[in-house]
């Protein structure tokens, strides 16, 4: 499973068995931990806060825009590939290149827009609710537990709000059976709406 960051191995099976870092684990269970790197930036990261504000921080609307852009690029690609624009085929080569470039540009923007949605989710403070406020202050930790029955992967990331100072630990759990099929996924990473925090 790819959590979107590079990992550096920290320790091995024998090390953990000797230190008994995980008491209660069966002898057949292997536990590994890895230290990740801070998430890398992306092309439109500088403009992301402004784009998020333009949508009022509404992830549902932003998701709809992303799906619309993706559907448009797929439809346009099919149209261009099968030549359903006779007039387009008769135009000059420059015109055809401009149209193809436009479709390709929208495709690239949709990919960047998906990163903006992810950025909005990651940087929204779960305490004050402000968008684009949090940054990672400690490298993430990945733990992988392997047993004869299943594989459980746990990612722990550490965020801090630059506005209210709230430090947030977020965990993601995924469990796979022996055949490699996902059995369960639990994510403790979504920001909690201000209303829910005030009125639990």
mmCIF file of C-alpha atoms in Angstrom, residues 21-179:
data_model
loop_
_atom_site.group_PDB
_atom_site.id
_atom_site.type_symbol
_atom_site.label_atom_id
_atom_site.label_comp_id
_atom_site.label_asym_id
_atom_site.label_seq_id
_atom_site.Cartn_x
_atom_site.Cartn_y
_atom_site.Cartn_z
ATOM 1 C CA UNK A 21 8.864 -3.884 21.834
ATOM 2 C CA UNK A 22 5.478 -5.402 21.167
ATOM 3 C CA UNK A 23 4.544 -7.642 24.103
ATOM 4 C CA UNK A 24 1.630 -9.922 23.469
ATOM 5 C CA UNK A 25 2.521 -10.575 19.830
ATOM 6 C CA UNK A 26 2.604 -14.204 18.819
ATOM 7 C CA UNK A 27 5.980 -15.742 17.880
ATOM 8 C CA UNK A 28 4.784 -15.944 14.277
ATOM 9 C CA UNK A 29 4.042 -12.223 14.095
ATOM 10 C CA UNK A 30 6.675 -9.968 12.541
ATOM 11 C CA UNK A 31 6.609 -6.247 13.283
ATOM 12 C CA UNK A 32 8.538 -3.666 11.284
ATOM 13 C CA UNK A 33 8.630 0.103 11.625
ATOM 14 C CA UNK A 34 9.714 2.609 9.018
ATOM 15 C CA UNK A 35 10.366 6.327 9.214
ATOM 16 C CA UNK A 36 8.911 8.327 6.354
ATOM 17 C CA UNK A 37 9.738 11.694 4.869
ATOM 18 C CA UNK A 38 7.693 14.875 4.953
ATOM 19 C CA UNK A 39 5.197 15.117 2.133
ATOM 20 C CA UNK A 40 6.534 16.792 -0.967
ATOM 21 C CA UNK A 41 4.946 19.893 -2.393
ATOM 22 C CA UNK A 42 3.110 20.061 -5.713
ATOM 23 C CA UNK A 43 2.844 22.502 -8.592
ATOM 24 C CA UNK A 44 -0.222 24.456 -7.434
ATOM 25 C CA UNK A 45 0.485 24.314 -3.697
ATOM 26 C CA UNK A 46 1.121 28.070 -3.540
ATOM 27 C CA UNK A 47 -2.278 28.772 -5.101
ATOM 28 C CA UNK A 48 -4.081 26.038 -3.156
ATOM 29 C CA UNK A 49 -5.249 28.244 -0.221
ATOM 30 C CA UNK A 50 -6.803 30.768 -2.630
ATOM 31 C CA UNK A 51 -8.522 28.014 -4.625
ATOM 32 C CA UNK A 52 -9.842 26.419 -1.426
ATOM 33 C CA UNK A 53 -11.217 29.786 -0.256
ATOM 34 C CA UNK A 54 -12.856 30.291 -3.655
ATOM 35 C CA UNK A 55 -14.893 27.131 -2.991
ATOM 36 C CA UNK A 56 -15.623 28.141 0.578
ATOM 37 C CA UNK A 57 -13.691 25.129 1.845
ATOM 38 C CA UNK A 58 -16.499 22.834 0.627
ATOM 39 C CA UNK A 59 -14.833 19.506 -0.236
ATOM 40 C CA UNK A 60 -18.050 18.098 -1.688
ATOM 41 C CA UNK A 61 -18.194 20.833 -4.341
ATOM 42 C CA UNK A 62 -14.473 20.473 -5.022
ATOM 43 C CA UNK A 63 -14.917 16.720 -5.524
ATOM 44 C CA UNK A 64 -17.705 17.382 -8.046
ATOM 45 C CA UNK A 65 -15.470 19.802 -9.960
ATOM 46 C CA UNK A 66 -12.674 17.233 -10.031
ATOM 47 C CA UNK A 67 -14.977 14.483 -11.331
ATOM 48 C CA UNK A 68 -16.350 16.903 -13.931
ATOM 49 C CA UNK A 69 -12.860 17.782 -15.172
ATOM 50 C CA UNK A 70 -11.895 14.104 -15.309
ATOM 51 C CA UNK A 71 -15.060 13.170 -17.219
ATOM 52 C CA UNK A 72 -14.496 16.024 -19.675
ATOM 53 C CA UNK A 73 -10.910 14.985 -20.431
ATOM 54 C CA UNK A 74 -11.924 11.345 -20.907
ATOM 55 C CA UNK A 75 -14.783 12.303 -23.221
ATOM 56 C CA UNK A 76 -12.584 14.710 -25.185
ATOM 57 C CA UNK A 77 -9.878 12.081 -25.540
ATOM 58 C CA UNK A 78 -12.356 9.585 -26.990
ATOM 59 C CA UNK A 79 -13.753 12.206 -29.361
ATOM 60 C CA UNK A 80 -10.302 13.158 -30.605
ATOM 61 C CA UNK A 81 -9.065 9.567 -30.819
ATOM 62 C CA UNK A 82 -11.968 8.409 -32.995
ATOM 63 C CA UNK A 83 -12.190 11.571 -35.087
ATOM 64 C CA UNK A 84 -15.773 12.511 -34.256
ATOM 65 C CA UNK A 85 -14.982 16.116 -35.155
ATOM 66 C CA UNK A 86 -14.844 16.146 -38.989
ATOM 67 C CA UNK A 87 -14.465 19.912 -38.961
ATOM 68 C CA UNK A 88 -11.630 19.599 -36.471
ATOM 69 C CA UNK A 89 -9.789 17.177 -38.754
ATOM 70 C CA UNK A 90 -10.070 19.639 -41.605
ATOM 71 C CA UNK A 91 -8.544 22.522 -39.690
ATOM 72 C CA UNK A 92 -4.913 23.523 -39.801
ATOM 73 C CA UNK A 93 -2.283 21.536 -37.945
ATOM 74 C CA UNK A 94 -1.726 24.424 -35.516
ATOM 75 C CA UNK A 95 -5.419 24.471 -34.633
ATOM 76 C CA UNK A 96 -5.391 20.714 -33.975
ATOM 77 C CA UNK A 97 -2.326 21.050 -31.745
ATOM 78 C CA UNK A 98 -3.999 23.866 -29.807
ATOM 79 C CA UNK A 99 -7.113 21.768 -29.161
ATOM 80 C CA UNK A 100 -5.077 18.718 -28.139
ATOM 81 C CA UNK A 101 -2.922 20.929 -25.920
ATOM 82 C CA UNK A 102 -6.036 22.391 -24.283
ATOM 83 C CA UNK A 103 -7.432 18.935 -23.492
ATOM 84 C CA UNK A 104 -4.069 17.802 -22.152
ATOM 85 C CA UNK A 105 -3.813 20.977 -20.068
ATOM 86 C CA UNK A 106 -7.231 20.372 -18.504
ATOM 87 C CA UNK A 107 -6.174 16.805 -17.749
ATOM 88 C CA UNK A 108 -3.048 18.017 -15.942
ATOM 89 C CA UNK A 109 -5.070 20.627 -14.045
ATOM 90 C CA UNK A 110 -7.533 17.952 -12.897
ATOM 91 C CA UNK A 111 -4.621 15.966 -11.461
ATOM 92 C CA UNK A 112 -3.366 19.053 -9.649
ATOM 93 C CA UNK A 113 -6.896 19.781 -8.464
ATOM 94 C CA UNK A 114 -6.984 16.323 -6.863
ATOM 95 C CA UNK A 115 -3.799 17.253 -4.978
ATOM 96 C CA UNK A 116 -5.460 20.486 -3.831
ATOM 97 C CA UNK A 117 -8.383 18.464 -2.420
ATOM 98 C CA UNK A 118 -5.924 16.210 -0.611
ATOM 99 C CA UNK A 119 -3.994 19.262 0.614
ATOM 100 C CA UNK A 120 -7.220 20.782 1.957
ATOM 101 C CA UNK A 121 -8.007 17.606 3.862
ATOM 102 C CA UNK A 122 -4.511 17.328 5.313
ATOM 103 C CA UNK A 123 -3.973 20.947 6.320
ATOM 104 C CA UNK A 124 -7.367 21.729 7.834
ATOM 105 C CA UNK A 125 -7.015 22.061 11.605
ATOM 106 C CA UNK A 126 -9.189 19.675 13.620
ATOM 107 C CA UNK A 127 -9.231 22.148 16.492
ATOM 108 C CA UNK A 128 -9.983 25.572 15.008
ATOM 109 C CA UNK A 129 -11.312 24.312 11.657
ATOM 110 C CA UNK A 130 -9.173 26.649 9.550
ATOM 111 C CA UNK A 131 -8.041 25.455 6.118
ATOM 112 C CA UNK A 132 -4.401 25.379 4.959
ATOM 113 C CA UNK A 133 -3.288 25.918 8.567
ATOM 114 C CA UNK A 134 -1.447 22.706 9.489
ATOM 115 C CA UNK A 135 2.044 21.484 8.657
ATOM 116 C CA UNK A 136 3.889 18.289 9.507
ATOM 117 C CA UNK A 137 6.276 18.936 12.403
ATOM 118 C CA UNK A 138 7.607 15.384 12.748
ATOM 119 C CA UNK A 139 8.351 12.683 10.213
ATOM 120 C CA UNK A 140 5.575 10.073 9.810
ATOM 121 C CA UNK A 141 5.957 6.533 11.127
ATOM 122 C CA UNK A 142 4.775 3.412 9.289
ATOM 123 C CA UNK A 143 4.269 0.160 11.194
ATOM 124 C CA UNK A 144 3.707 -3.155 9.427
ATOM 125 C CA UNK A 145 2.532 -6.219 11.365
ATOM 126 C CA UNK A 146 2.674 -9.519 9.483
ATOM 127 C CA UNK A 147 0.978 -12.639 10.815
ATOM 128 C CA UNK A 148 -0.017 -15.909 9.093
ATOM 129 C CA UNK A 149 -3.607 -14.643 8.904
ATOM 130 C CA UNK A 150 -3.230 -11.011 7.887
ATOM 131 C CA UNK A 151 -1.095 -7.937 7.333
ATOM 132 C CA UNK A 152 -1.901 -4.723 9.182
ATOM 133 C CA UNK A 153 -0.381 -1.425 8.105
ATOM 134 C CA UNK A 154 -0.569 1.620 10.370
ATOM 135 C CA UNK A 155 0.562 5.078 9.343
ATOM 136 C CA UNK A 156 0.960 7.771 12.000
ATOM 137 C CA UNK A 157 1.521 11.369 10.919
ATOM 138 C CA UNK A 158 2.100 14.436 13.077
ATOM 139 C CA UNK A 159 0.622 17.860 12.276
ATOM 140 C CA UNK A 160 0.629 21.257 13.970
ATOM 141 C CA UNK A 161 -1.646 24.228 13.326
ATOM 142 C CA UNK A 162 0.226 27.434 12.633
ATOM 143 C CA UNK A 163 -2.750 29.497 13.844
ATOM 144 C CA UNK A 164 -3.900 27.956 17.129
ATOM 145 C CA UNK A 165 -0.845 25.780 17.861
ATOM 146 C CA UNK A 166 -2.868 22.549 18.080
ATOM 147 C CA UNK A 167 -0.742 19.415 17.649
ATOM 148 C CA UNK A 168 -2.569 16.567 15.963
ATOM 149 C CA UNK A 169 -1.613 12.900 15.611
ATOM 150 C CA UNK A 170 -3.452 11.179 12.770
ATOM 151 C CA UNK A 171 -3.525 7.444 12.178
ATOM 152 C CA UNK A 172 -4.522 5.323 9.197
ATOM 153 C CA UNK A 173 -5.076 1.575 9.528
ATOM 154 C CA UNK A 174 -5.437 -0.972 6.724
ATOM 155 C CA UNK A 175 -5.762 -4.735 7.186
ATOM 156 C CA UNK A 176 -5.275 -7.315 4.438
ATOM 157 C CA UNK A 177 -5.944 -11.045 4.563
ATOM 158 C CA UNK A 178 -3.484 -13.773 3.558
ATOM 159 C CA UNK A 179 -4.578 -13.437 -0.108
#
